[in-house]
Structure formats: C-alpha cells, structure tokens
CSV table of C-alpha atoms and ligand atoms in Angstrom, one decimal:
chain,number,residue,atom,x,y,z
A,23,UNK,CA,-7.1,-27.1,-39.0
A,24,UNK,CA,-6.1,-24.8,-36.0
A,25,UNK,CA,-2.7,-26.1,-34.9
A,26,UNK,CA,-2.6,-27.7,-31.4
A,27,UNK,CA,-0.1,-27.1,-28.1
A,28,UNK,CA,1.7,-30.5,-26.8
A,29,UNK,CA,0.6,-30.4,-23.9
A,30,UNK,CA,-2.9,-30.6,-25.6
A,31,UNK,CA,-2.4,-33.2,-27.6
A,32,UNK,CA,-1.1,-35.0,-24.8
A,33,UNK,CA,-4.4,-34.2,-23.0
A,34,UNK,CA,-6.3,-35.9,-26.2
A,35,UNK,CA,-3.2,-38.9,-26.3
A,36,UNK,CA,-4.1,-39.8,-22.3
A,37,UNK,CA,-8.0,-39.8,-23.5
A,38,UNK,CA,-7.6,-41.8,-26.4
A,39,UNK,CA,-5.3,-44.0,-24.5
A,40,UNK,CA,-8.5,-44.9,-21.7
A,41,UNK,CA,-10.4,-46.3,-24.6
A,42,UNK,CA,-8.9,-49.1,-24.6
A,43,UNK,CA,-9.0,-50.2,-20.5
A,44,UNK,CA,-9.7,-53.6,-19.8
A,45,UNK,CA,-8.7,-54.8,-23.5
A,46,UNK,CA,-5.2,-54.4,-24.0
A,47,UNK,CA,-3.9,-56.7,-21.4
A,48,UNK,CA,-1.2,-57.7,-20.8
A,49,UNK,CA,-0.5,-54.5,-22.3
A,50,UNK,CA,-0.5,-51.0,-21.5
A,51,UNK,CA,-3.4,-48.9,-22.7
A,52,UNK,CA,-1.3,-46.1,-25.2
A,53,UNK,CA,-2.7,-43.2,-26.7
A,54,UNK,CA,-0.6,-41.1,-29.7
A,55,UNK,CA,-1.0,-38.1,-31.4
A,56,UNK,CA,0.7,-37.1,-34.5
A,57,UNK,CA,1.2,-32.9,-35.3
A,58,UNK,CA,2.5,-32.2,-38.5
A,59,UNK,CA,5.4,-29.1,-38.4
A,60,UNK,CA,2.8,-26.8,-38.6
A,61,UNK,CA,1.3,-27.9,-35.3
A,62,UNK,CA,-1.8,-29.3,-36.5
A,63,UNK,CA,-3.2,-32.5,-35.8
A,64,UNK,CA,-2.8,-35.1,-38.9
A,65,UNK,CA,-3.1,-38.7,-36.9
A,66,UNK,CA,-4.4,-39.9,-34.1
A,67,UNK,CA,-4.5,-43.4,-32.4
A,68,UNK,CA,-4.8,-45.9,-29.7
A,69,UNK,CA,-3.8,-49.6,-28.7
A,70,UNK,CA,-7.3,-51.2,-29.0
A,71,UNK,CA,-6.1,-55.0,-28.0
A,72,UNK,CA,-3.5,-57.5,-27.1
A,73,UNK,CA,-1.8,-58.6,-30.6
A,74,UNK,CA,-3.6,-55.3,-32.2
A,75,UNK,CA,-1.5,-52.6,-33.8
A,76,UNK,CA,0.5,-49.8,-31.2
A,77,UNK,CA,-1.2,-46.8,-30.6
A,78,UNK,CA,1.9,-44.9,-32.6
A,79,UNK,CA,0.9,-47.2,-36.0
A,80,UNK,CA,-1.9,-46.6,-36.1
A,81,UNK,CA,-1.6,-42.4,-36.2
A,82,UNK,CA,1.3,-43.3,-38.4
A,83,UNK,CA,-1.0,-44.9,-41.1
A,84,UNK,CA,-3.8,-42.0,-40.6
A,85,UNK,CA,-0.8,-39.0,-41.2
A,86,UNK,CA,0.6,-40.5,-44.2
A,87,UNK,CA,4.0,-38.4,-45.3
A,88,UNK,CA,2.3,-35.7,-43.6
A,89,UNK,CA,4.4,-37.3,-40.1
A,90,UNK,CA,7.7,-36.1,-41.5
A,91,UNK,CA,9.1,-33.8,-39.7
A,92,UNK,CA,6.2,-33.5,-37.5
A,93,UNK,CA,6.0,-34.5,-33.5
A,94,UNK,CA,4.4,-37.6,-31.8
A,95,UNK,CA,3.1,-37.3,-28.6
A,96,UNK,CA,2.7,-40.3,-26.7
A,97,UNK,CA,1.6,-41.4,-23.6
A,98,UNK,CA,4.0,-44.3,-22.9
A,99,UNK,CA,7.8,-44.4,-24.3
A,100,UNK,CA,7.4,-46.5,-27.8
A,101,UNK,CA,8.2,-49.9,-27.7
A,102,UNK,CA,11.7,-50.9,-29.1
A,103,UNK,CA,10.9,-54.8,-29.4
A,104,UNK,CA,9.6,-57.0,-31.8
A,105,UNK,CA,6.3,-58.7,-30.2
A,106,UNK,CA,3.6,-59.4,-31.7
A,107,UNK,CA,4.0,-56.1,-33.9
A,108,UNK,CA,7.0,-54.9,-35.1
A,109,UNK,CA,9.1,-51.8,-32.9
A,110,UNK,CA,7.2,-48.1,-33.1
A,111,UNK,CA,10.7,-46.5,-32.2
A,112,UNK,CA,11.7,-48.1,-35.7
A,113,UNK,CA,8.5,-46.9,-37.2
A,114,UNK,CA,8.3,-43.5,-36.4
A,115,UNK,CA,12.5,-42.9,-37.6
A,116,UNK,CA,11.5,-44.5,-40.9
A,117,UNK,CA,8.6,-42.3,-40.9
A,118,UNK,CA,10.6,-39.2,-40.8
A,119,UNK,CA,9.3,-38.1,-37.0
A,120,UNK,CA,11.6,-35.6,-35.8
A,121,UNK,CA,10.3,-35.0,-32.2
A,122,UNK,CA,9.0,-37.6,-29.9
A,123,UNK,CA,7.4,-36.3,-26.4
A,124,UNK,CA,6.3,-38.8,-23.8
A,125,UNK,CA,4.9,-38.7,-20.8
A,126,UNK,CA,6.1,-41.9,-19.1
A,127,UNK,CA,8.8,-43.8,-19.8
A,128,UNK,CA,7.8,-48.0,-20.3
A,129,UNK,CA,9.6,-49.8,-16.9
A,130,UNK,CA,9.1,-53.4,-18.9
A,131,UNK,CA,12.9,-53.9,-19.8
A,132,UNK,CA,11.7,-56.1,-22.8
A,133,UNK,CA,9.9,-53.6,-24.6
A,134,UNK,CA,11.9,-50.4,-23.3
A,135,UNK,CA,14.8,-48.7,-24.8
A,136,UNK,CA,12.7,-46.6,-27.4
A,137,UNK,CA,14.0,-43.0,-26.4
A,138,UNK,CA,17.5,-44.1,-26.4
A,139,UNK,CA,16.7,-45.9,-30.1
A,140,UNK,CA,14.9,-42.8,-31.1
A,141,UNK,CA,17.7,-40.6,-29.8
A,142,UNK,CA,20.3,-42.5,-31.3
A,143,UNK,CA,18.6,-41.9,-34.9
A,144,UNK,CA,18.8,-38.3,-33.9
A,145,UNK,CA,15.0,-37.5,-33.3
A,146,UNK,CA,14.7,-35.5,-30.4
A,147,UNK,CA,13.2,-36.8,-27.5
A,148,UNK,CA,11.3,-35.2,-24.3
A,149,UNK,CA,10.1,-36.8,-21.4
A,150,UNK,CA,7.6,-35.5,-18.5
A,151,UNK,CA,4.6,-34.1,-20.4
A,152,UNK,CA,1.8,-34.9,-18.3
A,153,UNK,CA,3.2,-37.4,-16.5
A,154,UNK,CA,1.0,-37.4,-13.2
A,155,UNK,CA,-2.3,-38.1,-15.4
A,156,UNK,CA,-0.6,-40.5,-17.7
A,157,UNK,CA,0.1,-42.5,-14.8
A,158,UNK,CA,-3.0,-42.7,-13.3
A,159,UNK,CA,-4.4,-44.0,-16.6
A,160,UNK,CA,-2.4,-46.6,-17.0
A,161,UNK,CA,-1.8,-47.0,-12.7
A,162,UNK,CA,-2.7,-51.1,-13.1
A,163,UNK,CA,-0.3,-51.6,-15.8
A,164,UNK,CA,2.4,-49.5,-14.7
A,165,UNK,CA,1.9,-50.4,-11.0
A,166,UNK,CA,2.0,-54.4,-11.9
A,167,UNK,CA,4.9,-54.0,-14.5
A,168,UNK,CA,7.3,-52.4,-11.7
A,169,UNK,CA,6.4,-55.2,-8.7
A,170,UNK,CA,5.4,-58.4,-10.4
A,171,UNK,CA,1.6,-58.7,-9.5
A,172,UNK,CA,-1.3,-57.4,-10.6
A,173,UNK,CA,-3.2,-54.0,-9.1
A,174,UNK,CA,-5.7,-55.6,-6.9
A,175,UNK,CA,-9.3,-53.4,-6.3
A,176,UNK,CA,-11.2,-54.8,-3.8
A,177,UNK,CA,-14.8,-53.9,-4.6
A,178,UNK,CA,-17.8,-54.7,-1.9
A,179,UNK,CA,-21.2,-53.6,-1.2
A,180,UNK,CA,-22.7,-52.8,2.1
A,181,UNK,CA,-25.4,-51.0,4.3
A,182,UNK,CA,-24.4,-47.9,6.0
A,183,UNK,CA,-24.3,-49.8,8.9
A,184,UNK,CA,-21.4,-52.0,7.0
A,185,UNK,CA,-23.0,-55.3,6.7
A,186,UNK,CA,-22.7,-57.1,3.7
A,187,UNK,CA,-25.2,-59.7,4.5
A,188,UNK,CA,-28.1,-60.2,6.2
A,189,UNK,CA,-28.6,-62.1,9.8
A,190,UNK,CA,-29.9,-65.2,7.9
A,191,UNK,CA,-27.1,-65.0,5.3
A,192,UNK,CA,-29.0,-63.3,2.6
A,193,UNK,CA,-27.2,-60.7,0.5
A,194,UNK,CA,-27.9,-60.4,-2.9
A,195,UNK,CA,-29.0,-57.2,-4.1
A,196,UNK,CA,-27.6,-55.2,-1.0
A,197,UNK,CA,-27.2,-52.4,-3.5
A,198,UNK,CA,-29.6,-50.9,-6.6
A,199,UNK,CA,-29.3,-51.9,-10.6
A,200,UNK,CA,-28.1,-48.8,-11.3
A,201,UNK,CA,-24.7,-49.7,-8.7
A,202,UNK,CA,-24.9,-53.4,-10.1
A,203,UNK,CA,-24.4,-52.1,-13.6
A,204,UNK,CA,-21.3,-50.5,-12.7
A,205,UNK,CA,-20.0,-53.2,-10.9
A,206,UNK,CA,-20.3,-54.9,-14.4
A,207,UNK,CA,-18.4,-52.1,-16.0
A,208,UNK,CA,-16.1,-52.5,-13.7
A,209,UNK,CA,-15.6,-56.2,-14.1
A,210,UNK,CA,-15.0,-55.3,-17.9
A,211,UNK,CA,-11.8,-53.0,-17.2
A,212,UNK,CA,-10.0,-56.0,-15.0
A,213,UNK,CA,-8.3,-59.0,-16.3
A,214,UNK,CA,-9.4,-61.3,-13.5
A,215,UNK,CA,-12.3,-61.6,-10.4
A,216,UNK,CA,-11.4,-63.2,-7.6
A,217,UNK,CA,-13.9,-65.0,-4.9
A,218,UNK,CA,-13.7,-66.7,-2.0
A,219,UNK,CA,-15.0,-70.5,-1.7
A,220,UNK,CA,-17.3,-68.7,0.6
A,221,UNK,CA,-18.9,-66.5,-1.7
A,222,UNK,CA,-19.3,-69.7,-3.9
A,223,UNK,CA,-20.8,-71.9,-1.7
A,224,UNK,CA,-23.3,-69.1,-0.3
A,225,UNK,CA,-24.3,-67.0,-3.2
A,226,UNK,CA,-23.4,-69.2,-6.7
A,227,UNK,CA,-22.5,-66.0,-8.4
A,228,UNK,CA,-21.5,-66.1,-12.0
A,229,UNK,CA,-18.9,-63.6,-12.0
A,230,UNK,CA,-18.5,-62.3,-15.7
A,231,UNK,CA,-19.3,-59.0,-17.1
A,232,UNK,CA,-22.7,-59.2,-18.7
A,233,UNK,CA,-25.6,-56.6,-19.5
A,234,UNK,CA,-27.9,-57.2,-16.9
A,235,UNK,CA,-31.1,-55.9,-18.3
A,236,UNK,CA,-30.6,-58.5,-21.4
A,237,UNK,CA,-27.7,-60.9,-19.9
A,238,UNK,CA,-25.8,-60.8,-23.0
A,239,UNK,CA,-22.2,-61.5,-22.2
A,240,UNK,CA,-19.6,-58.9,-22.6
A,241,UNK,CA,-16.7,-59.8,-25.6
A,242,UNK,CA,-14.1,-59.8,-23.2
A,243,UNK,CA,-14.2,-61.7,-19.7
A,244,UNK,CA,-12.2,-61.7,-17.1
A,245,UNK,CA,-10.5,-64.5,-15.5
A,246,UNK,CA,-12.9,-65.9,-13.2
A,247,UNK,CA,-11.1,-67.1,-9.9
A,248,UNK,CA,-12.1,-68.9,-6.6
A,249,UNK,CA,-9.6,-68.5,-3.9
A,250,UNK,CA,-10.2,-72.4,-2.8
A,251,UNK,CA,-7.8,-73.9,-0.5
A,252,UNK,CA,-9.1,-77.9,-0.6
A,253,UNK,CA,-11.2,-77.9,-3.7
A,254,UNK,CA,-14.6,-77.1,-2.2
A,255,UNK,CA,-15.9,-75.6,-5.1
A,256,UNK,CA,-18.8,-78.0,-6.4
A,257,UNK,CA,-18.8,-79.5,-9.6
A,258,UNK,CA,-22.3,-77.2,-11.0
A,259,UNK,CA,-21.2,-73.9,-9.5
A,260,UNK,CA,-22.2,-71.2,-12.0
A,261,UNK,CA,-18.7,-70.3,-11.9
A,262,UNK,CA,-17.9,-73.4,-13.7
A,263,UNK,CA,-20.4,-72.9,-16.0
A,264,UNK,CA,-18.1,-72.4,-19.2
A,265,UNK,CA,-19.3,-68.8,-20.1
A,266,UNK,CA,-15.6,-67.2,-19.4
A,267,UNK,CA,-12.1,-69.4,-17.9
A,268,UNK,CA,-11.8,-69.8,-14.4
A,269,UNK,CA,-9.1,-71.4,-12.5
A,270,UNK,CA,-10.1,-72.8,-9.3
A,271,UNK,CA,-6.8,-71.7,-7.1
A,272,UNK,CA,-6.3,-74.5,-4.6
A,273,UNK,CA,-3.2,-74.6,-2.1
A,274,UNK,CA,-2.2,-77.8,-4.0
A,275,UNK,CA,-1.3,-75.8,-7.1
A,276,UNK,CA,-0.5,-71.9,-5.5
A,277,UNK,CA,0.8,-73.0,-2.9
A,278,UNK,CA,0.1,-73.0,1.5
A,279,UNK,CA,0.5,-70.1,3.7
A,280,UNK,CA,1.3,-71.1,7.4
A,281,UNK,CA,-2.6,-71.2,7.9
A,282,UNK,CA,-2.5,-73.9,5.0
A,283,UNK,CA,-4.8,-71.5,3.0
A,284,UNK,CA,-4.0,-70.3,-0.4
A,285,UNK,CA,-0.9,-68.3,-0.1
A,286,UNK,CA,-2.1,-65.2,-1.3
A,287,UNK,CA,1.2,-63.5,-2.5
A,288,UNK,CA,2.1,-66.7,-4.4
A,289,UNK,CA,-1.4,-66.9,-6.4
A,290,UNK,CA,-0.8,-63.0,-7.6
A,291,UNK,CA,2.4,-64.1,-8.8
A,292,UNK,CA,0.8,-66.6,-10.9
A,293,UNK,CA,-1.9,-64.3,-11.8
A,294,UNK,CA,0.8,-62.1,-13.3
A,295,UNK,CA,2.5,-64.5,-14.9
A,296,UNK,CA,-1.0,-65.4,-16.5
A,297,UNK,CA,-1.1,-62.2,-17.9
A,298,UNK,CA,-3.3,-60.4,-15.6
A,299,UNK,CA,-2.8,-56.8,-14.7
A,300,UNK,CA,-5.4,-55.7,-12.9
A,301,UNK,CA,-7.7,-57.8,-10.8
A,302,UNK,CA,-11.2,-56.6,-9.0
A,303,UNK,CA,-11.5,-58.6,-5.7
A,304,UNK,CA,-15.0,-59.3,-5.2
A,305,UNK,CA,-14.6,-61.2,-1.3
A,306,UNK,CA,-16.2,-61.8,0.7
A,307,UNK,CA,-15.4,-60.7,4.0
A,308,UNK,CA,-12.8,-63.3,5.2
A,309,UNK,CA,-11.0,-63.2,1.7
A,310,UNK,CA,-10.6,-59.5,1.7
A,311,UNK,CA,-9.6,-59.0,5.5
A,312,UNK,CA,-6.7,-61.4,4.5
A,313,UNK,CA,-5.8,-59.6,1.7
A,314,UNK,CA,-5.8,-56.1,3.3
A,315,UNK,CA,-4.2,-57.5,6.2
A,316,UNK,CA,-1.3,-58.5,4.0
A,317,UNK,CA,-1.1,-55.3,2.5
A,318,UNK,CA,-2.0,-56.6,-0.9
A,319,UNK,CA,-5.0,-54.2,-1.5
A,320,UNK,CA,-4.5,-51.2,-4.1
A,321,UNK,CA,-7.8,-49.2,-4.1
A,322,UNK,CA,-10.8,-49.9,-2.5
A,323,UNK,CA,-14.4,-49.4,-4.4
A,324,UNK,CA,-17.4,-49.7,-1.9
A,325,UNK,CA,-20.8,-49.4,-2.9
A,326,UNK,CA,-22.7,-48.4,0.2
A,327,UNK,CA,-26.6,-48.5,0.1
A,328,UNK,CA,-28.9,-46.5,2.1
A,329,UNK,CA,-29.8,-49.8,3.7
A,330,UNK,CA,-29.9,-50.7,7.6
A,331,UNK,CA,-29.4,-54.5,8.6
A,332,UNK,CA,-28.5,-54.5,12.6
A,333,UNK,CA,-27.3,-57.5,12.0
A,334,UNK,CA,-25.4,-60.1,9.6
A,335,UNK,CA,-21.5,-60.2,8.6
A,336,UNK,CA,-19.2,-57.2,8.1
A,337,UNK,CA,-18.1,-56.1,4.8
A,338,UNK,CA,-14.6,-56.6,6.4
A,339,UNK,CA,-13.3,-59.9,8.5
A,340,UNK,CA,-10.2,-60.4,10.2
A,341,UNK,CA,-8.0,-57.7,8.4
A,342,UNK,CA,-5.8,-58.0,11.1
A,343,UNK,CA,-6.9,-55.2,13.3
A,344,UNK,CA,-7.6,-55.4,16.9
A,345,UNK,CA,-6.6,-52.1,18.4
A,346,UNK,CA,-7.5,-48.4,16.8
A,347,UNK,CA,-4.1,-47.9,16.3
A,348,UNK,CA,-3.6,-50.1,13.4
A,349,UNK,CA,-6.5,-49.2,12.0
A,350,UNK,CA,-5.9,-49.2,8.1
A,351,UNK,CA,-6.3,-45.9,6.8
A,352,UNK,CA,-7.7,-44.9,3.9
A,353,UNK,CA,-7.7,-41.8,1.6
A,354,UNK,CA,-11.0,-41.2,-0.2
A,355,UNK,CA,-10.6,-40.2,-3.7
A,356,UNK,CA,-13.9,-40.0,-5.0
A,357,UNK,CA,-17.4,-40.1,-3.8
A,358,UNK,CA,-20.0,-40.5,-6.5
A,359,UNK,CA,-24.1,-41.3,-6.5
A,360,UNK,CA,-25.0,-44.6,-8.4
A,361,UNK,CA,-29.1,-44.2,-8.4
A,362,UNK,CA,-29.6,-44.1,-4.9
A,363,UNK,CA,-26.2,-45.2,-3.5
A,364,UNK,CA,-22.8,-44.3,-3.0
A,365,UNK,CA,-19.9,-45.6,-4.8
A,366,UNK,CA,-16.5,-44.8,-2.4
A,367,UNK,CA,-13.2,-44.8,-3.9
A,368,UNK,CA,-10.2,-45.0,-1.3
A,369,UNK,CA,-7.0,-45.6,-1.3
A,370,UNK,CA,-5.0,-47.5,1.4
A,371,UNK,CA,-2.6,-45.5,2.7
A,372,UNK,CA,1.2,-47.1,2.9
A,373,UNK,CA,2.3,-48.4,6.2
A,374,UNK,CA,5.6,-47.2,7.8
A,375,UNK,CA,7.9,-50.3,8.2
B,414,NAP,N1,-21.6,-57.6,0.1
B,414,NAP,C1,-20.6,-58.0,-0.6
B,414,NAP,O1,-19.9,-57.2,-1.3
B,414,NAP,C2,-20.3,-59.4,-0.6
B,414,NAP,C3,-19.3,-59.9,-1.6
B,414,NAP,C4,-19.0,-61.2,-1.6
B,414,NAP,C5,-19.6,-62.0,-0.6
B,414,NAP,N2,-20.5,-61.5,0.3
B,414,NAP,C6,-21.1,-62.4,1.3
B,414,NAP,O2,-20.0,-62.9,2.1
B,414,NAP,C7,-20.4,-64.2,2.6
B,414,NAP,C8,-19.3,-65.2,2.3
B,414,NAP,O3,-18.1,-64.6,2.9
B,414,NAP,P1,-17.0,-65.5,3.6
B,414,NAP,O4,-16.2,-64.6,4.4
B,414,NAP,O5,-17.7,-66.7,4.3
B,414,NAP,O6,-16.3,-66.2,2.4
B,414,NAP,P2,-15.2,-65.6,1.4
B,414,NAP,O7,-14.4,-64.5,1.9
B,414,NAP,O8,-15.8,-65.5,0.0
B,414,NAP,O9,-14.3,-66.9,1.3
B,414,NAP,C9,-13.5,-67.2,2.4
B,414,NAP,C10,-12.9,-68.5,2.1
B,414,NAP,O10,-11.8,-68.3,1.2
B,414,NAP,C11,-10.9,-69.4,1.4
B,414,NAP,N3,-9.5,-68.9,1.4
B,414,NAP,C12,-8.6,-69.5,0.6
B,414,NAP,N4,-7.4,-68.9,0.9
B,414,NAP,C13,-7.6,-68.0,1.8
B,414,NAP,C14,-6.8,-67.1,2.5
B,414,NAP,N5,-5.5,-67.0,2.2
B,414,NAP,N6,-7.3,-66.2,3.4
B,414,NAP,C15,-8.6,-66.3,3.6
B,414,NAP,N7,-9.5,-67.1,3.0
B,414,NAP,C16,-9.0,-68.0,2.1
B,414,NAP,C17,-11.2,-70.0,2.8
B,414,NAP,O11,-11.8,-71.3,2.6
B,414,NAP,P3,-10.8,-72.5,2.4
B,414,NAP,O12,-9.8,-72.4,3.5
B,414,NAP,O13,-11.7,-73.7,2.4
B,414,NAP,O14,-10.2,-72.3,1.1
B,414,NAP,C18,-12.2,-69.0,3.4
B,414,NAP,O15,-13.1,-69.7,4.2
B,414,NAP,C19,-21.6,-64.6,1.9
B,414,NAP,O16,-22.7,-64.3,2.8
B,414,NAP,C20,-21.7,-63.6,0.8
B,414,NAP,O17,-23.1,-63.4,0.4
B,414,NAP,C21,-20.8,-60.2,0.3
C-alpha cells in the first residue's frame, strides 16, 4: 500500500471520528489512524460508544507489531485515565508508537495529561494538525466540556412568512417528509430534546428518533425533556409513553428563575451532569425566545417551507428584542434544499458585554 501524508490521515482520522456522532456520549467522538515507519496505513479506528473500546485500541489491535515504531494520528489527545477502558497514552508506549500527532488537545482534566505521559516515555508528540476541522467535529463535546453545559441547537420549522403555526393553532407538518426525516437524523446525533409544556399540551409529539416511513425506533434515544414549570404535563402524553427516558423538568426540582419558570441555566447544568452533550431544542416559540434571549442558543437549524400562513404564531416569541438594535444576529453557515424546503444553519453571533 501507497504510504500516506499526516495530514491525510488526519483527514481520514476526523472522518472516521464523525461515525460515531450521537453515540459516544458523554464522550468525544475520536478517530485514529495508525502509519507504520514506512508511511503506510496499517490500522485504523474509531470510538463507536460510551463504555466501547478508544478509537486508538482499536487501530492498535488492527496494526498488530506492525505499530512499532510507526505514528498515530489522532484527532483528540489520548486519554491518560482509567475509565471504563484502560489509558491509550499507556497503550500506544507499550505498543512501541514512536510519534503521536493530534489535532486537539482533550480540555476534560480527568482524562487529559496523555501528551505529557506520552512525552515523558519519550514518544514524540505534535500538536495542531488540523485542528480547525477537528474541532468542528467534535464542537458539542469540546464546547460543553470547556463551560459545563451542553451545546444547545435550537431546531424549528416555519413558512417564509415565519409562522410556525397556523391562525387556529394547527402546525404539524409545516414542512415536507423529506425535511421531517432529517429532523429525525438529527434527533439521533443529540443526547437530549427539549420541549416546552406548550408544545405538549398543543401537539402531543413523541419526540424520539424513529424511521418515519416504518416507525421503527432508532437504538439510541435521546433524552426526552419537557421544560414544565408546575407539572402540567398530563399523565398519557406520548412523551410519557415509555419508548425512550424523559424527565419532566419542573421548577420544583431545577429550580425558579425570577419569573418562577424553569431556570433555564440551572436545568443545562443538570442536563450536563446527566451526561448530555449536545441537546436539539425543539420549542416552541416561547421556550426558544427565552433561551435565545439568555444567550443560551449555539446554532440555529430552521427548516423553512415554501408555505404562506398570514397569520398564526412566530417561530420566535419574546427573545427579548424590542428595538432593531438588539436584534440577534446571526451568521448563516449553510443553506441546503430538503425536497422542496430549505434547511438554514446559523450561528448566533457573540454579544459585546
Ligand atoms: N414550527 C415549529 O417548529 C414548532 C415547534 C414546536 C412547537 N410549535 C408550536 O408552538 C406552539 C406552542 O408554543 P408555545 O410557545 O405555546 O409553547 P412552548 O414554547 O412549547 O412552551 C412554553 C412553555 O414552556 C414553559 N416554560 C418553562 N420554563 C420556561 C422558561 N424559563 N421560559 C419560557 N417558558 C418556559 C412555560 O409554561 P410553564 O410556565 O407552565 O412551565 C411556557 O408557557 C404550538 O402551536 C406548537 O404547534 C411549533
């Protein structure tokens, strides 16, 4: 086989890394390729799930004595800790690695510390291949893992006129299938969905990640949650129907902001001591205009149909804007067409002070 630059098989260690969104929780998602001296590819590997064998083992096992001497490129600085798996730093040294590149180093002070381990046992070590793309596939991990709660994508559907219901309170099926679907793909890649009691009361929706052509359940749920300050969820709401957890988050247990709703802040930092990492915010309109208006909003995925209404709710209430000047801006990363509608990705842009 050909032998392969690092930087491209740190190109192949960040893809192999994405196959495992939405599983690894509350892990990173870690991709690791293994080059023999020669250069040439001889393992390959990636964390698949929670409790599952590192990313770095499992190219280990496929290169055999084939790793000594040779160079693992990684995406995220090897763990140094004994979790649920024994330390990769300690792996590769016994394995006879002699070059370690990564592209970002791990900010969780339990499990970092692997360079300097590696580095002490006299492999080389260099950081800062790739970095910029490593981080963006791993941006819920790494983002929740430096501030203590999860990356928070508030997801909604509207007409291009922005409503996200109709006059008489109808809104299902705003958008097509085909953006439905990816809202269930979506779901998959998150470790929680949050709703408003509102949501629950109006539309029942089930909230896990299911096929929706045969309704089959996907193996790994999220979290279902319903932002519910007094308990108002009723007792046969789908959501409590058993087919994934949910935690009904009243202000009893979270916790009362000065409006005596659900303090917001304090039911992340729950969420991320729960494990959750990422979490898709699915509204409604009240729910999400307090969130954004506490700055607590990451990226923004709107699905906007080709759709007029006139009249009916915004997709957005109460975000804590009344004059054009504090208008929360937004930078659009992606535009893309789902059947006949448009899925926009945006990012909130930081506020000074
Ligand atoms: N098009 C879409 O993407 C989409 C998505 C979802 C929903 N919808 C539509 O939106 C409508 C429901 O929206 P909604 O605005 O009435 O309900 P909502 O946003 O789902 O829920 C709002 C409720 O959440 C509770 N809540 C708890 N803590 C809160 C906090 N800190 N800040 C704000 N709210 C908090 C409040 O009730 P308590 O104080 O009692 O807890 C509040 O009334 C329905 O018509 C639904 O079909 C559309």
């Amino acid at each position: 086989m050909a032998s392969v630059s690092v930087d491209e098989a740190m190109r192949r260690a960040i893809e192999l890394a994405a196959r495992g969104l939405g599983a690894t929780s509350p892990n990173p998602v870690v991709g690791c390729v293994l080059l023999d001296a020669d250069g040439e590819v001889v393992g390959e590997g990636f964390h698949a799930y929670a409790g599952g064998p590192h990313a770095e083992i499992v190219a280990l096992a496929q290169a055999g004595t084939r790793a000594r001497g040779g160079t693992a490129v990684v995406t995220l600085e090897p763990c140094d800790h004994t979790g649920r798996t024994g330390p990769c730093s300690h792996a590769l040294i016994a394995a006879g690695v002699s070059r370690v590149v990564i592209a970002v180093p791990d900010p969780n002070p339990v499990a970092s510390g692997g360079a300097a381990t590696l580095r002490a046992a006299g492999v080389q070590v260099a950081l800062g291949v790739r970095t910029q793309e490593a981080e963006a596939g791993n941006v819920a991990w790494l983002t929740s893992m430096r501030r203590g709660w999860p990356y928070v994508i508030w997801k909604y559907a509207a007409t291009l006129d922005g409503r996200s219901a109709a006059a008489d309170g109808t809104s299902m099926w705003i958008t097509s299938e085909a953006a439905r679907i990816d809202v269930h793909a979506l779901r998959g890649t998150v470790d929680a969905v949050l709703a408003g009691v509102g949501t629950v009361l109006t539309d029942d929706p089930r909230l896990t990640a299911r096929n929706l052509r045969d309704g089959t359940l996907a193996i790994r749920q999220p979290l279902r949650v319903v932002v519910d300050s007094s308990g108002r969820t009723p007792a046969d709401a789908r959501v409590r129907d058993g087919a994934a957890r949910t935690w009904i988050a009243t202000a009893a247990e979270v916790g009362a902001g000065p409006d005596g709703r659900v303090d917001l802040a304090a039911l992340l930092a729950e969420l991320h001591h729960r494990g959750v990492r990422a979490a898709l915010l699915e509204g409604g309109p009240t729910l999400a205009g307090a969130f954004l208006a506490a700055g607590l909003v990451d990226r923004i995925v709107g699905y906007v149909a080709p759709k007029l209404l006139g009249a009916g709710p915004a997709a957005l209430l109460g975000a804590g804007v009344s004059t054009i000047a504090d208008a929360i801006d937004l930078e659009i990363t992606d535009v893309t067409r789902i059947g006949p509608d448009l899925r926009i990705t945006a990012l909130p842009r930081k506020r000074e002070g």
